[in-house]
Short mmCIF file of C-alpha atoms and ligand atoms in Angstrom, two decimals:
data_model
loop_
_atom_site.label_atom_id
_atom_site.label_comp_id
_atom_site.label_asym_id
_atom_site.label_seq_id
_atom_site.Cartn_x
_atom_site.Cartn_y
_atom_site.Cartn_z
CA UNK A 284 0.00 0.00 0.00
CA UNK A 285 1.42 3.22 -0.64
CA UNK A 286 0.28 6.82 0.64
CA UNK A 287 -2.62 8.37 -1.63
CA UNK A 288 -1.71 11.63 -2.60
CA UNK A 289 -3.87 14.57 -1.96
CA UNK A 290 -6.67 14.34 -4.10
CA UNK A 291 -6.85 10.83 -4.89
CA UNK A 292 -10.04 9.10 -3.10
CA UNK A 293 -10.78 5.66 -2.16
CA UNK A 294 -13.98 4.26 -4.14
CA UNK A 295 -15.25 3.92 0.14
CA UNK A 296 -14.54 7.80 0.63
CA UNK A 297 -16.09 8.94 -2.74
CA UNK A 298 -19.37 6.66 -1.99
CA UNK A 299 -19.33 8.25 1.51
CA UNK A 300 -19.26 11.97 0.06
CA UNK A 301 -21.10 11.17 -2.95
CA UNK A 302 -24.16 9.97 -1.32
CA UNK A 303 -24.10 12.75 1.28
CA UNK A 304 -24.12 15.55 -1.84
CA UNK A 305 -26.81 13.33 -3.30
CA UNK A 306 -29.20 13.51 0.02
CA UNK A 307 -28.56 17.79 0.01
CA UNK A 308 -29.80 18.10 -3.60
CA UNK A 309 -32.32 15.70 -3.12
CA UNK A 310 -33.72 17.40 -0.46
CA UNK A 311 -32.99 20.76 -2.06
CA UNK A 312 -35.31 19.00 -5.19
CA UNK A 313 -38.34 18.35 -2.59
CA UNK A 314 -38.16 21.83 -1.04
CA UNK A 315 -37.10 24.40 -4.25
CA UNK A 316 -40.71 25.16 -4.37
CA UNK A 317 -40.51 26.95 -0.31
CA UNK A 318 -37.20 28.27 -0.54
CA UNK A 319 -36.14 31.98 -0.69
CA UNK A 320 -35.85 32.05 -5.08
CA UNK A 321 -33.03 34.46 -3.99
CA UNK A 322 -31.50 36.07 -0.89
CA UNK A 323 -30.99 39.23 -2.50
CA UNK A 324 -27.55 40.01 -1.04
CA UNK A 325 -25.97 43.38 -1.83
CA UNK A 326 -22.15 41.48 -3.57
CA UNK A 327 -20.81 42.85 -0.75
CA UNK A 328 -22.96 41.08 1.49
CA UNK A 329 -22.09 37.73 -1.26
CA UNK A 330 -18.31 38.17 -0.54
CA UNK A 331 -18.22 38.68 3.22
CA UNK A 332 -19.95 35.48 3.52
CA UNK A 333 -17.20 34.01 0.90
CA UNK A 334 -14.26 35.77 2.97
CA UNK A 335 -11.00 36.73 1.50
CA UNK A 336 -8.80 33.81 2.53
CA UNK A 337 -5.38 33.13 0.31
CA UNK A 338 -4.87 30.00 -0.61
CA UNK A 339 -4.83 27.64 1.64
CA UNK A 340 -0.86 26.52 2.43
CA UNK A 341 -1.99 23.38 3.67
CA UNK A 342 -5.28 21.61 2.83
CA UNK A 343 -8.72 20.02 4.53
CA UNK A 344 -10.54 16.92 4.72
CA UNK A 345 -12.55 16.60 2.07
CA UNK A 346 -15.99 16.10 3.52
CA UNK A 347 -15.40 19.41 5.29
CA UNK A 348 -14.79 21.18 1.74
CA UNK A 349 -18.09 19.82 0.44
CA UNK A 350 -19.79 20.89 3.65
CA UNK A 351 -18.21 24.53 3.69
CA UNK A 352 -18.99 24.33 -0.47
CA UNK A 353 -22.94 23.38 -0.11
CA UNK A 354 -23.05 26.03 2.66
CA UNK A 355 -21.74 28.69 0.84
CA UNK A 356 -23.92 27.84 -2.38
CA UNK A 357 -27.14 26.97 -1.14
CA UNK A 358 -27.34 29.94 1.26
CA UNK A 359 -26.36 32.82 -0.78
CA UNK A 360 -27.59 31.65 -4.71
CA UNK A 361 -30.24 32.47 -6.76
CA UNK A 362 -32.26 29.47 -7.99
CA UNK A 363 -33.27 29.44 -11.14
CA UNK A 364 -34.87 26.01 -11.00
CA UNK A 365 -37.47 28.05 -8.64
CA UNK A 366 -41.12 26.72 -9.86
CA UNK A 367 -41.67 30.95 -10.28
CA UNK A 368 -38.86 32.01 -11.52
CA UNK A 369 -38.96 33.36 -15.29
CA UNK A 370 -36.96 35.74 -15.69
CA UNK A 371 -34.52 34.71 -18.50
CA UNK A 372 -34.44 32.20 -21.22
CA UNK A 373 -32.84 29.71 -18.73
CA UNK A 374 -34.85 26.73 -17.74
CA UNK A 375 -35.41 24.80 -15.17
CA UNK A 376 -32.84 22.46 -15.24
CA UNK A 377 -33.81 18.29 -14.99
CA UNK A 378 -32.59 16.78 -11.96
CA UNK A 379 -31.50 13.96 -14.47
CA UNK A 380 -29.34 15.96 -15.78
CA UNK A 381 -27.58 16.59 -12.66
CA UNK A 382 -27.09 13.31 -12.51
CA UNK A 383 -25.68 13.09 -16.03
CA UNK A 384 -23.14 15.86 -15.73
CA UNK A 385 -21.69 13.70 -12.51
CA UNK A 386 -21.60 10.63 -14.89
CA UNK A 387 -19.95 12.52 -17.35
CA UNK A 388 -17.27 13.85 -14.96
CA UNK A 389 -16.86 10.78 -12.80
CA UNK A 390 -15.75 9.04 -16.19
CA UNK A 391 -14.02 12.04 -17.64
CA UNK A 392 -14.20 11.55 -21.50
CA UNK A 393 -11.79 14.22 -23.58
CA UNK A 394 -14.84 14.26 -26.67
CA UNK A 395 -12.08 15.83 -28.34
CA UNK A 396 -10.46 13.03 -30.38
CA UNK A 397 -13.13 9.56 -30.90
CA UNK A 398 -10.08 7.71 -29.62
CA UNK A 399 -10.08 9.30 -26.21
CA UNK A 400 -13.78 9.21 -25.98
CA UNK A 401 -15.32 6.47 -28.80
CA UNK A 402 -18.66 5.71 -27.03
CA UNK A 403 -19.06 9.34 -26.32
CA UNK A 404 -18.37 10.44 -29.30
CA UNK A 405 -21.29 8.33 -30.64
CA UNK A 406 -23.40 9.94 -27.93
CA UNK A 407 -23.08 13.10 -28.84
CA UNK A 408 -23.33 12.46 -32.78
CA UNK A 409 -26.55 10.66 -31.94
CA UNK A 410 -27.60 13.97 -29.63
CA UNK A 411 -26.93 16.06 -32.18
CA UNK A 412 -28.96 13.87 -35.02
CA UNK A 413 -31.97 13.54 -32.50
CA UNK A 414 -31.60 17.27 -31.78
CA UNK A 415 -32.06 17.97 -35.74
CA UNK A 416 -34.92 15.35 -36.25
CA UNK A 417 -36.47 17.58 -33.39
CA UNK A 418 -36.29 20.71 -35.52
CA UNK A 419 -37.02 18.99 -38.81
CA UNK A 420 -33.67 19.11 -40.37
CA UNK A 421 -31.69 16.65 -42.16
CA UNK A 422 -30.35 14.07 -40.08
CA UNK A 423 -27.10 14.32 -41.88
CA UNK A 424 -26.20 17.26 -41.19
CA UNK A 425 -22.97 18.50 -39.17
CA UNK A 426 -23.34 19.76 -35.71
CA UNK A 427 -21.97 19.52 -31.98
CA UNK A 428 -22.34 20.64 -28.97
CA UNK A 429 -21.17 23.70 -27.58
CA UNK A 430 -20.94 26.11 -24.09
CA UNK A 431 -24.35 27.53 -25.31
CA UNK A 432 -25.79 30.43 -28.24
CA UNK A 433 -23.01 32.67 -28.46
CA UNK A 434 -20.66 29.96 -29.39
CA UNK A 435 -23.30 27.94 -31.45
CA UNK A 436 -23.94 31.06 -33.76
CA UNK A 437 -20.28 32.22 -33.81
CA UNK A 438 -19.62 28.66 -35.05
CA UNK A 439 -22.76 28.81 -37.65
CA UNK A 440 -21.49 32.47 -38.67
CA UNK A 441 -17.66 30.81 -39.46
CA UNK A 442 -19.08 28.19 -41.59
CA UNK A 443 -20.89 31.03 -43.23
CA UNK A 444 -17.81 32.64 -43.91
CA UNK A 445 -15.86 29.81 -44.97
CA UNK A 446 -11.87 29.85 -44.38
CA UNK A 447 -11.28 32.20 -47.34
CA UNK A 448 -10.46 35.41 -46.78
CA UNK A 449 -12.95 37.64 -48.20
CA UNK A 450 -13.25 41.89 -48.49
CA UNK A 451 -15.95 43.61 -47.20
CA UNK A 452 -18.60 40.74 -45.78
CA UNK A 453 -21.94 42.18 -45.22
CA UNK A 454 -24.33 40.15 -42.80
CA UNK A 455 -28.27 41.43 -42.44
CA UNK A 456 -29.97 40.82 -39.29
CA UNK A 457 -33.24 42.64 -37.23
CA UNK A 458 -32.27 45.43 -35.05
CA UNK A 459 -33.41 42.85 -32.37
CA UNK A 460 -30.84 40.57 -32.41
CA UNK A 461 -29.03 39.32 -29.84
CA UNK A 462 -25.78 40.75 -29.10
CA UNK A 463 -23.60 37.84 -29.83
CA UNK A 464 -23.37 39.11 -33.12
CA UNK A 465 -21.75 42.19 -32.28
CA UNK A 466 -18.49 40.59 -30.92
CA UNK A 467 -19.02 37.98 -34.26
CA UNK A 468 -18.13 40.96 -36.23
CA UNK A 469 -15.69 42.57 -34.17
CA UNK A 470 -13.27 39.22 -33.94
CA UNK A 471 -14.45 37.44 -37.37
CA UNK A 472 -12.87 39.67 -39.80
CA UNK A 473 -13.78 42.51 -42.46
CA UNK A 474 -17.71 42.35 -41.43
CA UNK A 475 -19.94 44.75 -40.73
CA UNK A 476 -23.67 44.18 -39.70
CA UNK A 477 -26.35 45.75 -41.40
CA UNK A 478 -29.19 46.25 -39.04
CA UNK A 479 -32.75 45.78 -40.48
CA UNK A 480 -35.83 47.60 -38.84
CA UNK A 481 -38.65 45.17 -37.46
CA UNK A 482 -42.34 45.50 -38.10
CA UNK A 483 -45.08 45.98 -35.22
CA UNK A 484 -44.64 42.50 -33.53
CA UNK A 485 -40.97 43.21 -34.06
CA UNK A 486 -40.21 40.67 -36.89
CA UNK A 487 -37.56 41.95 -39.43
CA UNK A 488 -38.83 43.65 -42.13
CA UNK A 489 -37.89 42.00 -45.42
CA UNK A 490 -38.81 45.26 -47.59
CA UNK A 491 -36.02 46.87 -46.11
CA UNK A 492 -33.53 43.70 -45.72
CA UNK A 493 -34.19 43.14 -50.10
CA UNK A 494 -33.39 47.25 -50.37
CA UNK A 495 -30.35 46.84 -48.22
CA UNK A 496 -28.95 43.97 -49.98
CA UNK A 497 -29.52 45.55 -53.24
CA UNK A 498 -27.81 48.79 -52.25
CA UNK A 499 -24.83 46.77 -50.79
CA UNK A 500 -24.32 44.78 -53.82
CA UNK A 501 -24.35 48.01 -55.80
CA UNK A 502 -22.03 49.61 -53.96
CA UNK A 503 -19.56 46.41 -54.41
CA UNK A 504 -20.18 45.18 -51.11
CA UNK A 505 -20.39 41.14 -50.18
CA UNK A 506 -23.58 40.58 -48.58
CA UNK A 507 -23.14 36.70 -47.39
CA UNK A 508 -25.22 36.47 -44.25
CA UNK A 509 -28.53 36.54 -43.32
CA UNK A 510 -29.15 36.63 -40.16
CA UNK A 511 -32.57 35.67 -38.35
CA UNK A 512 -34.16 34.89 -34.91
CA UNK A 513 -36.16 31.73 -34.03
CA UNK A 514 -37.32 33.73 -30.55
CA UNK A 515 -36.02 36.81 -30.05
CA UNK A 516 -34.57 37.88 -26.65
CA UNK A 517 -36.96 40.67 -26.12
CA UNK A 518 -40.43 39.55 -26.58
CA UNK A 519 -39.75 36.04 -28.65
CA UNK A 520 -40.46 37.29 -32.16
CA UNK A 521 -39.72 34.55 -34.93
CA UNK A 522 -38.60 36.34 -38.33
CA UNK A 523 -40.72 35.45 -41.50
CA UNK A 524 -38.15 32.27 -41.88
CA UNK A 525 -40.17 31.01 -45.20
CA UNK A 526 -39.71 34.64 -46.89
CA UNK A 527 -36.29 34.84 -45.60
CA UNK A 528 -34.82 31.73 -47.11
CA UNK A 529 -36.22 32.78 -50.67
CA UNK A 530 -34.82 36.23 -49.91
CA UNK A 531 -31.53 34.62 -49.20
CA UNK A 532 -31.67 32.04 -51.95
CA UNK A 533 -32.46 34.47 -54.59
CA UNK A 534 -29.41 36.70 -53.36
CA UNK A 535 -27.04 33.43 -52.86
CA UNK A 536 -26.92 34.26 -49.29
CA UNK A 537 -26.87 31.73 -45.86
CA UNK A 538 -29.92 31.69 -43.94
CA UNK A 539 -28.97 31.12 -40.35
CA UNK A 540 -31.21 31.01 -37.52
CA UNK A 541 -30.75 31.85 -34.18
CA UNK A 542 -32.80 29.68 -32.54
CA UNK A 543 -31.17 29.45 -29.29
CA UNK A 544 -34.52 29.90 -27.18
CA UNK A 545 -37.22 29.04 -29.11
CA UNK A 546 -36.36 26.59 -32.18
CA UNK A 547 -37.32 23.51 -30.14
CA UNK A 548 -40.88 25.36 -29.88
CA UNK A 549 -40.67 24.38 -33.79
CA UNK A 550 -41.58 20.69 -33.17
CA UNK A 551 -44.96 22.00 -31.94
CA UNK A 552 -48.11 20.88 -34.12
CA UNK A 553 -49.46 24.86 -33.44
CA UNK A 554 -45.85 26.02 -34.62
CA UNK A 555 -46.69 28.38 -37.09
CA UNK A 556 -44.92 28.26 -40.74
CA UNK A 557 -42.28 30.14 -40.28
CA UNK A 558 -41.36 28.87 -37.01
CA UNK A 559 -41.49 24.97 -38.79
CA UNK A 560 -39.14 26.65 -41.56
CA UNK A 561 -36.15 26.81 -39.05
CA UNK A 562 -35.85 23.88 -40.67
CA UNK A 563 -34.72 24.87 -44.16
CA UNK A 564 -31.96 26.74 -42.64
CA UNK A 565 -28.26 26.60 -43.27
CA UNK A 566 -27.06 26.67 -40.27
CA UNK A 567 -29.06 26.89 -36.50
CA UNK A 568 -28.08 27.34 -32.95
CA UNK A 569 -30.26 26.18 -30.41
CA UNK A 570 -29.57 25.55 -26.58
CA UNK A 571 -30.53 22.68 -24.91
CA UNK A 572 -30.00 24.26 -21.40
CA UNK A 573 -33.04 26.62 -22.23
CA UNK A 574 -35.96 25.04 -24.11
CA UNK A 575 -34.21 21.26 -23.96
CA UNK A 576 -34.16 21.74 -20.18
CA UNK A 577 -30.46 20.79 -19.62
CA UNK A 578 -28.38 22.65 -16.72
CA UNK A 579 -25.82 24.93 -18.18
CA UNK A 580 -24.05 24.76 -20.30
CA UNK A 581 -24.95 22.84 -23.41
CA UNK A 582 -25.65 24.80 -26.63
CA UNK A 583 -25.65 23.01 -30.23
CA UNK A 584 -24.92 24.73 -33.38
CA UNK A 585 -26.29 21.94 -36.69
CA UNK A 586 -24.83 23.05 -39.89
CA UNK A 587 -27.12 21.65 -43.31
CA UNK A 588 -24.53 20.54 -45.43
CA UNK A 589 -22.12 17.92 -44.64
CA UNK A 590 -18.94 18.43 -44.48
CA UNK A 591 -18.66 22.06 -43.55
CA UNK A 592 -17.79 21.88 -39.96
CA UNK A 593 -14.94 20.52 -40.81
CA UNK A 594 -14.07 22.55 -44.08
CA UNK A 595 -14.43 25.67 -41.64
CA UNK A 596 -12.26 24.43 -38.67
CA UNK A 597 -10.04 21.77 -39.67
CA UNK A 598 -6.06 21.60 -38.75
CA UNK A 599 -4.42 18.51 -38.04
CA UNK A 600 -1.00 19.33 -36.43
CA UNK A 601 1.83 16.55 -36.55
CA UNK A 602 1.32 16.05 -32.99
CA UNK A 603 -1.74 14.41 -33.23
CA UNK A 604 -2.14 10.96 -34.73
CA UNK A 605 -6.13 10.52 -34.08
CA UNK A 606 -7.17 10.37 -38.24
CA UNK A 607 -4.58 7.41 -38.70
CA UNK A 608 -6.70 5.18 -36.52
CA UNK A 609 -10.00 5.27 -39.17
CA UNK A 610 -11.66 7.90 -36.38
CA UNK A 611 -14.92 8.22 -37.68
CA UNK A 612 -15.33 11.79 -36.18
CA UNK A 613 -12.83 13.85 -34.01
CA UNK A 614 -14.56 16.73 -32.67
CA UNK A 615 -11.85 18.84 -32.50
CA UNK A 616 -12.01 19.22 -36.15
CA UNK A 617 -15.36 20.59 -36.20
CA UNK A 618 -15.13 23.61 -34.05
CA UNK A 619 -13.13 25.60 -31.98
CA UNK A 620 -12.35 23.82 -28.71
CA UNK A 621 -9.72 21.28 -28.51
CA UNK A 622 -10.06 19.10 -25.04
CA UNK A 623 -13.76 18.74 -24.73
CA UNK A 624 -15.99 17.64 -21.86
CA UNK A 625 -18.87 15.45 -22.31
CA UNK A 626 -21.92 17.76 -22.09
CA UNK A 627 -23.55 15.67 -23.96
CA UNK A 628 -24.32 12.93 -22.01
CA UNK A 629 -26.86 15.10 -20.34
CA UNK A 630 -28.41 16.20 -23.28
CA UNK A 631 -28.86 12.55 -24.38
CA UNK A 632 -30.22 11.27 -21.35
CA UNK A 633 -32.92 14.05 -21.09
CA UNK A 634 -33.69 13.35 -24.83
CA UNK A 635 -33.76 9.42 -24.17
CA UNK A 636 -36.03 9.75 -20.60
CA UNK A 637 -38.76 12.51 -21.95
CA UNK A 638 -38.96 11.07 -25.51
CA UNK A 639 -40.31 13.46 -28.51
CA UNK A 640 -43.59 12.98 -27.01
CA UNK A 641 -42.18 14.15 -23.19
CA UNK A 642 -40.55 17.06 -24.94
CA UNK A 643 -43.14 18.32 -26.36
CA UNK A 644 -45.38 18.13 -23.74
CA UNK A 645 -42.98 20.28 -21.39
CA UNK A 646 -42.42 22.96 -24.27
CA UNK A 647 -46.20 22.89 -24.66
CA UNK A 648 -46.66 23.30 -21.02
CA UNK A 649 -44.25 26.36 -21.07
CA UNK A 650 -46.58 27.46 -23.75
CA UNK A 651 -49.61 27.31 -22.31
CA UNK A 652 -48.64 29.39 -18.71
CA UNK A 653 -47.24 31.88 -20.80
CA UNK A 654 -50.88 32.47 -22.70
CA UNK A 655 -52.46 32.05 -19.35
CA UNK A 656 -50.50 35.17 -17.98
CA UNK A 657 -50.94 36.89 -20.58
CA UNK A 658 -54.80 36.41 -20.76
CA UNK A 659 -54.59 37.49 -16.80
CA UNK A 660 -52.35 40.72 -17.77
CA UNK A 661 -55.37 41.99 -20.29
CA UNK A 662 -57.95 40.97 -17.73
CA UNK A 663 -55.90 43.35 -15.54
CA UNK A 664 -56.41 47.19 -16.12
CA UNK A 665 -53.57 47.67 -14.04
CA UNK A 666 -51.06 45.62 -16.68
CA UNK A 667 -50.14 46.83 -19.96
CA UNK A 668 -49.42 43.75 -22.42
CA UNK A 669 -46.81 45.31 -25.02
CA UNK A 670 -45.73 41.80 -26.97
CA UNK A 671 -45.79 38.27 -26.77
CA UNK A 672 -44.21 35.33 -28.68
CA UNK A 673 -43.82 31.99 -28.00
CA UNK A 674 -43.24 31.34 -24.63
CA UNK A 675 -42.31 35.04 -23.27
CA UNK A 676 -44.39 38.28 -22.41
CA UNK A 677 -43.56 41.87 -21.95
CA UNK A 678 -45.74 43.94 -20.33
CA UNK A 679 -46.00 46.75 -17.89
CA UNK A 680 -47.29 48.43 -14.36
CA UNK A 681 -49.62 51.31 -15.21
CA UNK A 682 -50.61 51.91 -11.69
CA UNK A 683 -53.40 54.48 -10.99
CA UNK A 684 -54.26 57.68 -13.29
CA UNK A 685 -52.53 58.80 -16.09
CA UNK A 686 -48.59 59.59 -15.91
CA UNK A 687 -45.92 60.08 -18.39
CA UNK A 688 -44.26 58.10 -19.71
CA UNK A 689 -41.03 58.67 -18.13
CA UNK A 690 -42.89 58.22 -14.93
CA UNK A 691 -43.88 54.81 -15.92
CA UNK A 692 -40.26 54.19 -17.01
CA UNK A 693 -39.17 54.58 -13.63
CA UNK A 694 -42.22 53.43 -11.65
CA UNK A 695 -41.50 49.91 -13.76
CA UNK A 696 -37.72 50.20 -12.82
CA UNK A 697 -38.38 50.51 -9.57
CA UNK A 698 -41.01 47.81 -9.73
CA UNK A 699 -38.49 45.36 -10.89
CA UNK A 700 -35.84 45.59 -8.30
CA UNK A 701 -38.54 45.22 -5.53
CA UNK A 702 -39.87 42.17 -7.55
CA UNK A 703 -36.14 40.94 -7.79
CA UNK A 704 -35.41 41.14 -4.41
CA UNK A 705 -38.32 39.53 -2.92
CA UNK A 706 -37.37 36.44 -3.15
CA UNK A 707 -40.88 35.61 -4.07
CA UNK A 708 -40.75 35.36 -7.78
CA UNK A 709 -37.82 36.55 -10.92
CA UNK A 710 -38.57 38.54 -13.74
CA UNK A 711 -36.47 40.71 -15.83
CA UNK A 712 -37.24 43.49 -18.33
CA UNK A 713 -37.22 44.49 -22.26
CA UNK A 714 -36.95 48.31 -23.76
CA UNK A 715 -39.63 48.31 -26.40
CA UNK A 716 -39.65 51.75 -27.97
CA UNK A 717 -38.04 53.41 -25.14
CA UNK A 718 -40.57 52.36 -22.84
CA UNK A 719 -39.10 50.14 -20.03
CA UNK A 720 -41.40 46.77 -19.89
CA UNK A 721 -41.34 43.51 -17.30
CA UNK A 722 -40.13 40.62 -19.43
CA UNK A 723 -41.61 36.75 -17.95
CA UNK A 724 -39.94 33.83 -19.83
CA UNK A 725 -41.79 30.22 -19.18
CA UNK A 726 -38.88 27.92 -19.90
CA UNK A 727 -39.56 25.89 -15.86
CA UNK A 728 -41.25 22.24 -15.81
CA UNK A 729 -42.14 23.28 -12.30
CA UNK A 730 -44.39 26.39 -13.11
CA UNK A 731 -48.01 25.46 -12.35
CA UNK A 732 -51.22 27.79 -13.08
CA UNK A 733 -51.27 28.39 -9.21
CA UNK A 734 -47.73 30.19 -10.12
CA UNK A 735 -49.02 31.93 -12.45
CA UNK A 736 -51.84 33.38 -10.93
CA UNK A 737 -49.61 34.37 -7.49
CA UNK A 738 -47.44 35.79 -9.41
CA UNK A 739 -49.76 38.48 -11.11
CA UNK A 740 -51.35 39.20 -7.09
CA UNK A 741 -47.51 39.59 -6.52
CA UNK A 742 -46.38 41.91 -9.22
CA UNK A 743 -49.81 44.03 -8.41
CA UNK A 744 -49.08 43.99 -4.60
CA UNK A 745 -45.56 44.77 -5.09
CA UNK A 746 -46.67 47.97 -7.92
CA UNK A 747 -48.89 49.53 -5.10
CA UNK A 748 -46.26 49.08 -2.49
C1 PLP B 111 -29.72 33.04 -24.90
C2 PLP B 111 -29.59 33.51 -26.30
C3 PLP B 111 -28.34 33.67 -26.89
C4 PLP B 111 -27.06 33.47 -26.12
O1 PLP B 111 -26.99 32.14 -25.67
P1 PLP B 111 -26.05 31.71 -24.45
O2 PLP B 111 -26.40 30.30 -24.24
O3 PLP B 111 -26.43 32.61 -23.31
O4 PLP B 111 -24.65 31.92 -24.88
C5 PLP B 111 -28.29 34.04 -28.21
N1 PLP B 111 -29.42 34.25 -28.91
C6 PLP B 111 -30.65 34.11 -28.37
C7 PLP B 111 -31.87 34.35 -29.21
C8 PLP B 111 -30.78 33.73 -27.04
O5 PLP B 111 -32.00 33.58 -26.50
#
């Protein structure tokens, strides 16, 4: 027997600490629905409780480190598995896939090269394939996993590109985009974003996007990109996707769709045309850890035609022999990491436990409380409903007689941090017009009607207060 070095753990130890973190999150499972959603510390308050300590010359048992750990988190976090909190595009994550992320790091996979990870590798190829079936695309198309949307539509918006260097790249997308396309065009070379005005349920309006593209192209510009949301951030618009794919077919642009929140919602049988058209995309990015119900991260970016991935991100240095061996896949070739964890064990378990059929009953859940606040918003003449799409809703406070509008501005403001800091229930807020609105986002399995209705009395109680 020799001495085990510091971290190393007998399988005795690890079952004793394991189960122990097992019965906290179980019990943290039973009772998320009567917890505090959030302290609301001040981040001074956050770090005093944290302390300032240096490293640690010498170290501590284990179990004690777990203890001090769970502590620290599960007194001073914000829960956002809380069966009333909606306040961004983050779900409710599964407990399963709790589960799945310790699976995934108790065997450790690099899903970097198929020979360091060949069963996982087939996991997440076969994630990825169910992922498009989901969203009606081909089957065979390219795709992987990713940290979440930024990275899944910088890696769409590469393939876009392609490898060679071209002048003066033009890519069209609503003024309501999300801002992950900003830094694409800062780091992804000569690009500049044209941004596209939106009609009155802020959709992007194709008028201007064909007279944009036109001018461009006069002025010896290369228009290459269009740009459009499955489920915006603000309000959860979905572009005219069917009009935009002729527009960029009869311009020999790429249609990608940033579906990051709501393309799962295209599965639906009441998904409307264009949502079902996300499907005749070039490229999409959609997250699993919002509308797939994964904890972060997990994002997937699926890319139409074969091959491209690897067209767009392919070295092979003489370091590495993993192509000699017949590798079917090596991820690394495909995008921009190199090591890679397994993330998508979660994602496949989730898929393989709630089934197409499971799936679509949570997104249609989500759905459905999300029409039922509205419908209690316009019942309310206290509650301004300013937009709605898919599963979010903006709306506002009006309160009592007639103010300005920079009154209401504030008064909402103001609303919002009381709201936030309850404790009681998490929203967040859009800017539609200038007009400062309270955003809701049902992406939460554990949302019932009850929720919905305390959380109207709630925002009303805390307006008046
Ligand atoms: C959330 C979101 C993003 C960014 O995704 P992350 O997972 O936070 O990186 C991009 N686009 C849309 C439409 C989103 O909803």
């Amino acid at each position: 027997m020799h001495d085990r070095l510091p971290l190393d753990m007998s399988g005795e130890e690890f079952r004793r600490l394991g189960y122990r973190l097992v019965d906290l999150l179980a019990e943290f499972v039973d009772e998320l629905r009567d917890v505090d959603l959030t302290p609301g510390e001040s981040p001074a308050e956050v770090r005093a409780a944290l302390g300032s300590a240096p490293l640690p010359s010498s170290g501590a048992p284990a179990a004690q480190v777990l203890e001090e750990a769970w502590r620290l988190l599960r007194g001073h976090s914000l829960f956002s598995g809380h069966p009333r909190f909606a306040g961004y595009v983050i779900s409710s994550a599964a407990p399963l896939g709790a589960l799945a992320d310790l699976m995934a790091a108790g065997l450790n996979p690099n899903v970097g090269a198929w020979k360091l990870s060949p069963m996982a590798t087939e996991m997440e190829l076969q994630a990825v394939r169910w992922i498009a079936e989901l969203l009606g695309f081909p089957a065979d198309c390219d795709g992987l996993l990713v940290s979440g949307g930024n990275m899944a539509n910088f890696i769409g918006f590469l393939a876009a590109r392609g490898r060679e260097p071209r002048q003066r790249l033009r890519v069209y997308a609503s003024r309501e985009t999300h801002t992950w396309l900003e830094k694409a065009a800062d780091l992804f070379g000569d690009v500049a974003v044209r941004s596209i005005g939106v009609d009155e349920v802020y959709r992007m309006d194709c008028s201007e996007l064909e007279r944009r593209i036109a001018q461009d192209k006069a002025e010896g510009e290369t228009p290459f990109l269009i740009v459009a949301s499955a489920g915006t951030v603000s309000t959860g618009a979905v572009d005219p996707l069917a009009r935009l794919r002729q527009i960029a077919d009869a311009n020999g642009l790429w249609l990608h769709v940033d579906g990051a929140y709501g393309a799962p919602a295209a599965a639906l049988d009441e998904a409307s045309e264009d949502l079902r058209a996300v499907g005749s995309a070039d490229s999409i990015a959609v997250d699993p850890h919002k509308w797939l119900y994964t904890p972060v991260e997990a994002g997937c970016v699926l890319v139409r035609r074969p091959g491209a991935l690897r067209a767009t991100f392919d070295h092979s240095p003489v370091y590495y022999r993993f192509e000699e061996d017949g590798a079917p896949v090596n991820f690394y070739q495909l995008g921009l990491q190199n090591s890679r964890g397994f993330r998508a064990l979660k994602v496949w378990m989730q898929m393989k436990c709630a089934g197409r059929e499971g799936l679509l009953r949570m997104i249609g859940h989500d759905m459905a409380m999300a029409r039922l606040f509205a419908s209690l918003v316009l019942a309310e003449p206290q509650l301004e409903l300013m937009a709605s799409g898919l599963s979010i809703v903006v709306f506002r406070f009006l309160g009592n007689g007639v103010v300005s509008e920079d009154e209401l501005n504030r008064a909402n403001a103001a609303l919002l941090d009381r709201v936030q800091a309850s404790g009681e229930l998490f929203l967040s807020n859009a800017v539609l017009e200038g007009r400062f609105a309270l955003r809701m986002c049902f992406v939460n399995f554990r949302t019932t009607e009850e929720d919905v209705r305390r959380m109207v009395a709630d925002i009303l109680r805390l307006g008046y207060a």
